[in-house]
Short mmCIF file of C-alpha atoms and ligand atoms in Angstrom, two decimals:
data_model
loop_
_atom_site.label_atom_id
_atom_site.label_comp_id
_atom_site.label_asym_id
_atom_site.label_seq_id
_atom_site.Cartn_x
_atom_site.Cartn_y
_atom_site.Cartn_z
CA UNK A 1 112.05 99.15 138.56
CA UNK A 2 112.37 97.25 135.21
CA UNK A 3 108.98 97.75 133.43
CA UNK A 4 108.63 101.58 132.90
CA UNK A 5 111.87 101.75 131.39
CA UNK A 6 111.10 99.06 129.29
CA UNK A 7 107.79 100.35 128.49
CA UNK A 8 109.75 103.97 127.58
CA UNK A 9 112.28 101.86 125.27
CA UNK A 10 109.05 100.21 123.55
CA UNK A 11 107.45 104.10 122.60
CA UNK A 12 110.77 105.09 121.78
CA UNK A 13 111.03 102.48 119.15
CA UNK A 14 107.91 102.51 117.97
CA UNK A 15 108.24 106.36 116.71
CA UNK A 16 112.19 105.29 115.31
CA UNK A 17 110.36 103.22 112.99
CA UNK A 18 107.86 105.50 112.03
CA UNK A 19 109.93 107.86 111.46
CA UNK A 20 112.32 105.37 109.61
CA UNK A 21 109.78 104.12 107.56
CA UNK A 22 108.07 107.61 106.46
CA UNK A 23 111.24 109.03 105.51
CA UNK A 24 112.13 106.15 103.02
CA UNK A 25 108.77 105.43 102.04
CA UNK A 26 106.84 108.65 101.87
CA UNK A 27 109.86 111.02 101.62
CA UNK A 28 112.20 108.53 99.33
CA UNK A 29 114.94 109.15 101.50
CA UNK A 30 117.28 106.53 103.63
CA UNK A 31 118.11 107.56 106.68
CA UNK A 32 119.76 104.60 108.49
CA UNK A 33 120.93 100.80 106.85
CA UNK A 34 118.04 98.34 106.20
CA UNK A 35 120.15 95.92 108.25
CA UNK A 36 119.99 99.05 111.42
CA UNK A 37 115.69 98.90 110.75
CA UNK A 38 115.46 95.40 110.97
CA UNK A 39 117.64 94.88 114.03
CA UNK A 40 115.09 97.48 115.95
CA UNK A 41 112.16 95.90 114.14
CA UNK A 42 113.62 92.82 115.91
CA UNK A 43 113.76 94.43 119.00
CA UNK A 44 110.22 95.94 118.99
CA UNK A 45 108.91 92.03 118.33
CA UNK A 46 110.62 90.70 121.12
CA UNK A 47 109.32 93.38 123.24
CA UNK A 48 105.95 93.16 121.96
CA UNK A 49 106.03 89.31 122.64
CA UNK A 50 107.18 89.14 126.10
CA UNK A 51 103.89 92.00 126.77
CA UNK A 52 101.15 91.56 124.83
CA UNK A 53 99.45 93.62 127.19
CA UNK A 54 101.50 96.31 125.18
CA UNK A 55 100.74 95.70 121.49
CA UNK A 56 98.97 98.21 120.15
CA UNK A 57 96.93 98.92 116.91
CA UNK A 58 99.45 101.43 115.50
CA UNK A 59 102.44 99.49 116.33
CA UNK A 60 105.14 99.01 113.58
CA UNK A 61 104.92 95.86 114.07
CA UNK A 62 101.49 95.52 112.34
CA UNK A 63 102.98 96.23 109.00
CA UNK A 64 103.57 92.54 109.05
CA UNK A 65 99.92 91.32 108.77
CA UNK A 66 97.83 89.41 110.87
CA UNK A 67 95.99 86.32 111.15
CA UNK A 68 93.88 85.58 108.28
CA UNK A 69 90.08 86.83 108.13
CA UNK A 70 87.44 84.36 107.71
CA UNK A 71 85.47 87.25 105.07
CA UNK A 72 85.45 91.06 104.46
CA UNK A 73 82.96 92.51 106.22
CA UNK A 74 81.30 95.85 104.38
CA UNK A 75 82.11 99.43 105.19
CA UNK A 76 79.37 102.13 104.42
CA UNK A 77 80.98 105.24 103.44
CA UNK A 78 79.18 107.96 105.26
CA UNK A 79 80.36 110.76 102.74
CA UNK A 80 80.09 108.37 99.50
CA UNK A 81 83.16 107.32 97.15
CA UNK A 82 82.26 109.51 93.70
CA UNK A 83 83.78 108.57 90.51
CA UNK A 84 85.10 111.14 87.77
CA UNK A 85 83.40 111.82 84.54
CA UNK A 86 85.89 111.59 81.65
CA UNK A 87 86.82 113.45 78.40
CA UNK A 88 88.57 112.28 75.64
CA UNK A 89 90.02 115.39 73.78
CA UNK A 90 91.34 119.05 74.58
CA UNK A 91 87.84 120.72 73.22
CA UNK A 92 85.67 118.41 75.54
CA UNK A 93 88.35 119.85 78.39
CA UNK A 94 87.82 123.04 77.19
CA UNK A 95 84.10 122.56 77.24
CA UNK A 96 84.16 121.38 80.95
CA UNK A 97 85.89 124.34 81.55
CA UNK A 98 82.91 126.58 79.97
CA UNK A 99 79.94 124.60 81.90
CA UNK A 100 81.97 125.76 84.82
CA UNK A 101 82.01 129.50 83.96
CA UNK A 102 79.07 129.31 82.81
CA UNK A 103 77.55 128.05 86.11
CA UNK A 104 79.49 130.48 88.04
CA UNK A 105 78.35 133.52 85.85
CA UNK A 106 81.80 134.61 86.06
CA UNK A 107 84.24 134.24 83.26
CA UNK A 108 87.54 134.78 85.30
CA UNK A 109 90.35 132.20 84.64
CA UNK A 110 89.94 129.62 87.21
CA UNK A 111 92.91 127.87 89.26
CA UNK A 112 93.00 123.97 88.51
CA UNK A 113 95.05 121.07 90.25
CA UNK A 114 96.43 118.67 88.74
CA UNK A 115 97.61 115.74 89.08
CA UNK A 116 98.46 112.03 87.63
CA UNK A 117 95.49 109.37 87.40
CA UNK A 118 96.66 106.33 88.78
CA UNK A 119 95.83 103.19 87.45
CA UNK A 120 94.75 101.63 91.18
CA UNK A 121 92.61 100.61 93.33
CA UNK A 122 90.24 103.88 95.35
CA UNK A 123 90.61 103.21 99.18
CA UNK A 124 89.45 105.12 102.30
CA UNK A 125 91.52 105.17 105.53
CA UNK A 126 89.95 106.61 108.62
CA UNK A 127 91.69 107.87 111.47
CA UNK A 128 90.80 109.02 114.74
CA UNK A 129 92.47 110.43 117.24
CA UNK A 130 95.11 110.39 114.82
CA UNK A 131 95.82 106.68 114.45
CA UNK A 132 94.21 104.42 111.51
CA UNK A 133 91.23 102.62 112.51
CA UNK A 134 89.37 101.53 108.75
CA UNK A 135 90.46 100.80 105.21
CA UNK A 136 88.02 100.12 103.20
CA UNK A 137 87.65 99.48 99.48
CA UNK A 138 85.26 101.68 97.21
CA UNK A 139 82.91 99.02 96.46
CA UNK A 140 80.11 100.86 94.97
CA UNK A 141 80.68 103.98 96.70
CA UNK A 142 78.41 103.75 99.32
CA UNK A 143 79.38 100.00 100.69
CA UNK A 144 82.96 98.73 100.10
CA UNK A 145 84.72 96.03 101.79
CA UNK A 146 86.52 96.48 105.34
CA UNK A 147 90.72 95.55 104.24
CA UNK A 148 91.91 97.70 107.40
CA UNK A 149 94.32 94.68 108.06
CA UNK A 150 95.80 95.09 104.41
CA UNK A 151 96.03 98.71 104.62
CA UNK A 152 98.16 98.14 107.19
CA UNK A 153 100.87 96.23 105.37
CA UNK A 154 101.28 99.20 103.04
CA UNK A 155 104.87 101.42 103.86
CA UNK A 156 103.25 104.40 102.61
CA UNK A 157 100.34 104.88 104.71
CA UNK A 158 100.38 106.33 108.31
CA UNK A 159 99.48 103.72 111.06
CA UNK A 160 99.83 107.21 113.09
CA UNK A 161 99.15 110.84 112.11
CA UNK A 162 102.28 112.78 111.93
CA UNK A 163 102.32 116.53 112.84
CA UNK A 164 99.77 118.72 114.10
CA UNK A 165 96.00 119.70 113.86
CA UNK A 166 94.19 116.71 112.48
CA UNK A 167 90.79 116.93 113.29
CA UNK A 168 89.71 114.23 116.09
CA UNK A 169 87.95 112.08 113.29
CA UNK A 170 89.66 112.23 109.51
CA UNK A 171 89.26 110.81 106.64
CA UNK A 172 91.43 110.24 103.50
CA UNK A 173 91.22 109.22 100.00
CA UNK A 174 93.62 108.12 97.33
CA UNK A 175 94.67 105.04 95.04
CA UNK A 176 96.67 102.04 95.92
CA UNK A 177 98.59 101.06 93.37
CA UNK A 178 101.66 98.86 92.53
CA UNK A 179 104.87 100.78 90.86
CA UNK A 180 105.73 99.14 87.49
CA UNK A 181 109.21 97.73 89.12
CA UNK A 182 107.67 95.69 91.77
CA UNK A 183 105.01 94.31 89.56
CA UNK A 184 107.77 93.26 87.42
CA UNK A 185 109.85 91.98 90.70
CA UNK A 186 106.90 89.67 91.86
CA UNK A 187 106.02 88.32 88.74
CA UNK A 188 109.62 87.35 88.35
CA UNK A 189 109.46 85.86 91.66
CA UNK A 190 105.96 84.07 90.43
CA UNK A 191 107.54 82.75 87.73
CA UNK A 192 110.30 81.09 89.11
CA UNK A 193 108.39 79.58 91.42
CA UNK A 194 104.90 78.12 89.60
CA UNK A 195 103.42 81.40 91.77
CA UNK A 196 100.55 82.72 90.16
CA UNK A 197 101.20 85.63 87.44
CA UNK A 198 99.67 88.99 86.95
CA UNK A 199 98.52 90.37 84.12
CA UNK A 200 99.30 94.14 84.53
CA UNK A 201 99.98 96.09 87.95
CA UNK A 202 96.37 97.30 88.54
CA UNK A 203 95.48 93.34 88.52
CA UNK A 204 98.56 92.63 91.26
CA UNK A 205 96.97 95.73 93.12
CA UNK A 206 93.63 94.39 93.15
CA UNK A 207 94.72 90.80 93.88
CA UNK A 208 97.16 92.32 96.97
CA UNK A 209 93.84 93.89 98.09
CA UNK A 210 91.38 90.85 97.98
CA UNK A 211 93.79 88.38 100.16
CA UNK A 212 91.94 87.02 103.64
CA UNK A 213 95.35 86.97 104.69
CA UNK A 214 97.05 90.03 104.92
CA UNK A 215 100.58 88.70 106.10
CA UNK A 216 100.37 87.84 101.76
CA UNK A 217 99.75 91.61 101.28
CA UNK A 218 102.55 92.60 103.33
CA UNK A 219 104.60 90.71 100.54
CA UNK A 220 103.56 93.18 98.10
CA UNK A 221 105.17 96.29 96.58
CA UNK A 222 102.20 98.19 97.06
CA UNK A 223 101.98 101.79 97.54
CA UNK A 224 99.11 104.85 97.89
CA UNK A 225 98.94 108.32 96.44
CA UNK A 226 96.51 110.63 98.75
CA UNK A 227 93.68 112.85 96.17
CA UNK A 228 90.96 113.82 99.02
CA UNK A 229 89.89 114.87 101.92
CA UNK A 230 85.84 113.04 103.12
CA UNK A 231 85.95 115.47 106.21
CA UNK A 232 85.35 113.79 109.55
CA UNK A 233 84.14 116.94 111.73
CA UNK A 234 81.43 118.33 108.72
CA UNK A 235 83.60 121.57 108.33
CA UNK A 236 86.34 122.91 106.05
CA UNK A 237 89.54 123.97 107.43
CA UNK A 238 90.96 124.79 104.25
CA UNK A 239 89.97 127.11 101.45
CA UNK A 240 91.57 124.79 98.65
CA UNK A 241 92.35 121.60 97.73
CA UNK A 242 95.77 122.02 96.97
CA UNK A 243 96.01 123.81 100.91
CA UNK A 244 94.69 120.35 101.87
CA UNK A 245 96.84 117.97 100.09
CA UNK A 246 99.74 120.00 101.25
CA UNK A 247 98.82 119.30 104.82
CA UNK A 248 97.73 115.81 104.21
CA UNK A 249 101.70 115.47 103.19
CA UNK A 250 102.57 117.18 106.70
CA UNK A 251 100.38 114.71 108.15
CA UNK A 252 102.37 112.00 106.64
CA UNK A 253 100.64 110.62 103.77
CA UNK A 254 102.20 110.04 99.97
CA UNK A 255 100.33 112.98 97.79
CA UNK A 256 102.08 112.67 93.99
CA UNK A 257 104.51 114.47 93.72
CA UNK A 258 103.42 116.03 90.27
CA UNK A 259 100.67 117.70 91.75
CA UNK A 260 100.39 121.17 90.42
CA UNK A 261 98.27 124.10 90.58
CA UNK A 262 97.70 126.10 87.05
CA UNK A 263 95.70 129.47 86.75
CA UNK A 264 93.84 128.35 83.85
CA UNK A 265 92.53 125.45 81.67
CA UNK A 266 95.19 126.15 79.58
CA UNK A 267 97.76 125.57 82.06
CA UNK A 268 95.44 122.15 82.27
CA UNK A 269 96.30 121.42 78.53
CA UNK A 270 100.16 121.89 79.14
CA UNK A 271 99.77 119.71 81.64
CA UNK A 272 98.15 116.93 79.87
CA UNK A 273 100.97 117.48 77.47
CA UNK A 274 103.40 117.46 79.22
CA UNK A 275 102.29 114.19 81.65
CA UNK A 276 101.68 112.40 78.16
CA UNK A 277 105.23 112.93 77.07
CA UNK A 278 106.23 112.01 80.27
CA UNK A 279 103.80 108.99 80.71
CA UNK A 280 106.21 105.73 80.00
CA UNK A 281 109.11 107.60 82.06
CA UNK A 282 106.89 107.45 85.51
CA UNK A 283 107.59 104.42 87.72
CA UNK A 284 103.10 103.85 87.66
CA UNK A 285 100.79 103.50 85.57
CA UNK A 286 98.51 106.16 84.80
CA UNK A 287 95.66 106.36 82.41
CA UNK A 288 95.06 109.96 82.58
CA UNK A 289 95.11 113.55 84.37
CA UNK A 290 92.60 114.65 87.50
CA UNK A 291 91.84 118.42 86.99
CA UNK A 292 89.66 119.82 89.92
CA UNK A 293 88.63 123.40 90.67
CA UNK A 294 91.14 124.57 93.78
CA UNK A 295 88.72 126.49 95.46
CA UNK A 296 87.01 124.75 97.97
CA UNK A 297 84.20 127.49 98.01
CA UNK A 298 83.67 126.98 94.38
CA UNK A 299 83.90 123.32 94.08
CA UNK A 300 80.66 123.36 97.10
CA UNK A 301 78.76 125.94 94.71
CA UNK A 302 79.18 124.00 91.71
CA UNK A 303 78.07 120.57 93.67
CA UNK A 304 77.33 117.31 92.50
CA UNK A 305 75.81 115.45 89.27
CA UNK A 306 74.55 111.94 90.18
CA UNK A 307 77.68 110.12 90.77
CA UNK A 308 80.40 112.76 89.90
CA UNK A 309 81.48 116.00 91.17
CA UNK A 310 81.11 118.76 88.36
CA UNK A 311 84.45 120.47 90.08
CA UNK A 312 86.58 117.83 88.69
CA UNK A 313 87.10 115.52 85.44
CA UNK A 314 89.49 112.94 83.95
CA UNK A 315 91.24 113.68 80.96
CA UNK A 316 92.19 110.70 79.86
CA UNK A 317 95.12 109.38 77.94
CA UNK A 318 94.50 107.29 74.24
CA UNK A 319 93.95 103.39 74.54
CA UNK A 320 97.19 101.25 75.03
CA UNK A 321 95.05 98.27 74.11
CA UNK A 322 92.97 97.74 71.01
CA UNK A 323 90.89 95.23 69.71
CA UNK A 324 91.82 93.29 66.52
CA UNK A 325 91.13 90.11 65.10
CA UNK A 326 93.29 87.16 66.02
CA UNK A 327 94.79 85.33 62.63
CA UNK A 328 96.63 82.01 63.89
CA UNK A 329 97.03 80.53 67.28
CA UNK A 330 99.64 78.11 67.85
CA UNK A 331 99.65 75.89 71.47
CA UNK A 332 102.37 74.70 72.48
CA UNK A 333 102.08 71.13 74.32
CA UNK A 334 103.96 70.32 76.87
CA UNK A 335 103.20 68.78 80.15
CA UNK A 336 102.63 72.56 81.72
CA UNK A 337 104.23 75.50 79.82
CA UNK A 338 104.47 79.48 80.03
CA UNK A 339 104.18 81.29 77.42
CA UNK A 340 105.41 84.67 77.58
CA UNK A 341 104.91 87.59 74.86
CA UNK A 342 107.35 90.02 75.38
CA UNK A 343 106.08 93.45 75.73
CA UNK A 344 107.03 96.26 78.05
CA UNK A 345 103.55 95.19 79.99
CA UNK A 346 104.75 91.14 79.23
CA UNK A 347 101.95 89.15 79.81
CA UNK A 348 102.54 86.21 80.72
CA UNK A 349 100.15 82.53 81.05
CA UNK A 350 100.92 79.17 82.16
CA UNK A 351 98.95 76.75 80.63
CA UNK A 352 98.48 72.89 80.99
CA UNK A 353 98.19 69.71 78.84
CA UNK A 354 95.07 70.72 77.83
CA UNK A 355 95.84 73.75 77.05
CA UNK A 356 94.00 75.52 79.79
CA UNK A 357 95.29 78.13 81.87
CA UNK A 358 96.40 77.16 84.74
CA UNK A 359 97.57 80.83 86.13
CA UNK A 360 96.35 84.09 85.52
CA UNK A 361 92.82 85.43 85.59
CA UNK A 362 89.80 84.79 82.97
CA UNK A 363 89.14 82.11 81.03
CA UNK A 364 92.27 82.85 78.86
CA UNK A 365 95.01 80.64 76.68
CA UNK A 366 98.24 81.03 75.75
CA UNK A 367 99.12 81.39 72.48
CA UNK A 368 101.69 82.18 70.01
CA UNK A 369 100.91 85.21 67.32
CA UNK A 370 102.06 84.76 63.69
CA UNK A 371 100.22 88.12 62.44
CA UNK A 372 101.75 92.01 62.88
CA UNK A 373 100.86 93.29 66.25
CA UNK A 374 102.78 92.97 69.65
CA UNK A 375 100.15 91.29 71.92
CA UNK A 376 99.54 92.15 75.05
CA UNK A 377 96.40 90.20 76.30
CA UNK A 378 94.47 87.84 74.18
CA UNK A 379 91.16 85.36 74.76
CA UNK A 380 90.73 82.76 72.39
CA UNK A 381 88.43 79.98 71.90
CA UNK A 382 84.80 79.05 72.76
CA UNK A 383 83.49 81.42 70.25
CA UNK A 384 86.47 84.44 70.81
CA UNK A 385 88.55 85.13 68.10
CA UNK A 386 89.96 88.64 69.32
CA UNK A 387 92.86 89.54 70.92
CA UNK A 388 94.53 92.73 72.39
CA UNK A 389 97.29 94.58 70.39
CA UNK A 390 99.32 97.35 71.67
CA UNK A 391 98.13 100.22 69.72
CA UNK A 392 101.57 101.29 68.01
CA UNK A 393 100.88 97.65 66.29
CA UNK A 394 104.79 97.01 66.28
CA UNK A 395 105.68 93.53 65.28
CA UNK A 396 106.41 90.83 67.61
CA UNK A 397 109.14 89.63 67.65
CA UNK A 398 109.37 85.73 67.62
CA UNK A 399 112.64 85.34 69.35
CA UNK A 400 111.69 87.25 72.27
CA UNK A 401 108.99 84.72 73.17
CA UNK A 402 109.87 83.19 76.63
CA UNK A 403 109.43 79.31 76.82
CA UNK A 404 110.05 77.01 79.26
O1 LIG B 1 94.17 108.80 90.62
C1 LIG B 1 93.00 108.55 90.58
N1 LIG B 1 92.61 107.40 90.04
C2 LIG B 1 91.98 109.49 91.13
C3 LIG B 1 90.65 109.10 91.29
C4 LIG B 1 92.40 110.77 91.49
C5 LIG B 1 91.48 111.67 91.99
O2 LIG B 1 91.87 112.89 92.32
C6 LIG B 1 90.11 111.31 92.18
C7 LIG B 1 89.70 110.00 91.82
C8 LIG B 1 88.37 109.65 92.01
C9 LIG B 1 87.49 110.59 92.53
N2 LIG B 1 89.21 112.19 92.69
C10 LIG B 1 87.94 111.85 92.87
C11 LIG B 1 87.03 112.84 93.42
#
């Protein structure tokens, strides 16, 4: 008989590609040629297409998208999507770090992880029985949108649980997020081909997220950093965070890779120091550092203000971006034009005869800056004379204005 060995051939392939595609994705190793993948992602299709009776919902093959939705339909996060409450300086960390002791009645050092803030979007992915059924976007932390299709397109998360001991229902938090290189890659791409332009990688992120049709996501160089654990079964199997971000890595999801754990809040100020220095070296965007209590135990006793856990708080990097007042705009009028400002974050806007823009986001216009600041964003017009300056306020630098 044909079928079952077919049918073994299919399952056997379908874990070679997971495997495949965690190892270079999660684990940033390459284990066999791209041309060796796509010959058995071939295969798989063919199979899957002669026995449709066989697809199945964490094939592969659904990295590729799927038809496009008509709308999103909304997700209500049963355990709901907090934010972070910020500080701006070391002594408002260090006060955050008294409230705590002070709450606790005990003034022992306290263990902290840490880790990068990522500049993305906050998604939830639920599993169960191990294989992803949901995505869904924040939204306002109790209803988000349903992108399970998109979710799917991204390397980096799990269509299928690796490993051992998940709990029967699971669910995982983190940031989607597009790495600096592919944001520069597709807005290459974009520009060589009138395709629409992004303004900074959180925008490309965002944009990925929103498309109906997720075979356009699966385009995308997006990725997804795990932070947290919503628990599916009501119970704690771990004692600290840190235990269950480890295990959330066996399980096969991306956790960053500078996640640390420090005995103190001032191993949380080396950190910030040492992230900071590092900042424009990482291949994201971040705009700060996430410091939570480790211990699971303490992080339930200290509980919940409003919107924000009082375990945990952003520390959060100064401003790229500052607002200044724009001296001289100059159009330039072709019959459609970009206009490019160089800038390690180039923005870029294509605008028209009439000096509209015709790409990019907001009711923006290109422009050409005579004064002292590198630009990286600017409005003008209809009552806006402001623009966005990088906040080293290095001069631009005329010649490297891209024109076509
Ligand atoms: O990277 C982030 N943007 C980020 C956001 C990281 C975290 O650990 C977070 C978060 C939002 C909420 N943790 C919570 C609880």
């Amino acid at each position: 008989m044909a079928e079952p060995s077919l049918r073994e051939r299919l399952n056997a392939l379908r874990e070679q590609l997971h495997s495949y595609s965690y190892h270079y994705y999660v684990l940033n190793e390459s284990t066999i040629p791209d041309a060796e993948y796509d010959r058995l992602f071939r295969e798989l299709q063919e199979i899957e297409a002669a026995h449709p009776e066989w697809q199945s919902a964490d094939s592969p093959s659904q990295r590729v998208g799927a038809e496009p939705l008509a709308a999103f339909s909304q997700v209500r996060h049963e355990t709901p999507m907090l934010s972070l409450d910020n500080v701006f300086s070391e002594a408002e960390l260090l006060d955050f770090d008294q409230r705590i002791k002070t709450r606790l009645k005990d003034s022992a050092e306290l263990s902290y992880a840490c880790e990068p803030k990522l500049d993305g979007i906050a998604v939830s992915l639920l599993y169960v029985d191990g294989v992803l059924v949901r995505g869904a976007t924040r939204g306002d932390g109790r209803v988000g949108e349903d992108i399970t299709q998109n979710v799917k397109t991204i390397a980096s998360i799990p269509l299928k649980l690796r490993g051992t001991g998940w709990p029967e229902e699971l669910e995982v938090r983190g940031e989607i997020y597009m790495p600096r290189a592919g944001f520069a890659r597709i807005n290459d791409a974009a520009r060589s081909s009138d395709g629409k332009i992004f303004v900074n990688p959180r925008n490309a992120a965002a944009g990925s997220l929103r498309q109906l049709d997720s075979r356009i996501t699966a385009t995308r160089p997006l990725e997804m950093s795990c932070y947290g654990i919503a628990l599916g079964d009501g119970e704690a199997w771990f004692y600290s965070h840190s235990e269950g971000l480890a295990t959330l890595r066996d399980w096969g999801f991306l956790v960053s890779p500078e996640l640390r754990v420090v005995d103190s809040i001032q191993g949380c100020v080396a950190y910030y120091q040492d992230l900071l220095a590092r900042r424009d070296g990482l291949a994201y965007d971040i705009d700060g550092i996430v410091f939570k209590v480790d211990s699971l135990a303490l992080q339930e006793h200290l509980g919940f203000v409003s919107r924000a856990p009082r375990w945990a708080i952003a520390h959060k990097f100064p401003a790229q971006e500052e607002i200044t007042q724009l001296r001289d705009v100059e159009f330039q009028v072709g019959r459609t034009v970009i206009v490019g400002l160089y800038n390690a974050s180039t923005t870029v806007y294509k605008i028209n005869r009439q000096k509209e823009r015709v790409a990019g986001r907001g009711l923006r216009r290109a422009w050409r800056e005579s004064g002292q600041f590198r630009v990286v964003a600017a409005e003008v017009g209809r009552g806006r004379n402001w623009l966005q300056v990088n906040q080293e306020r290095s001069p631009i630098s005329m010649s490297n204005h891209y024109w076509r």
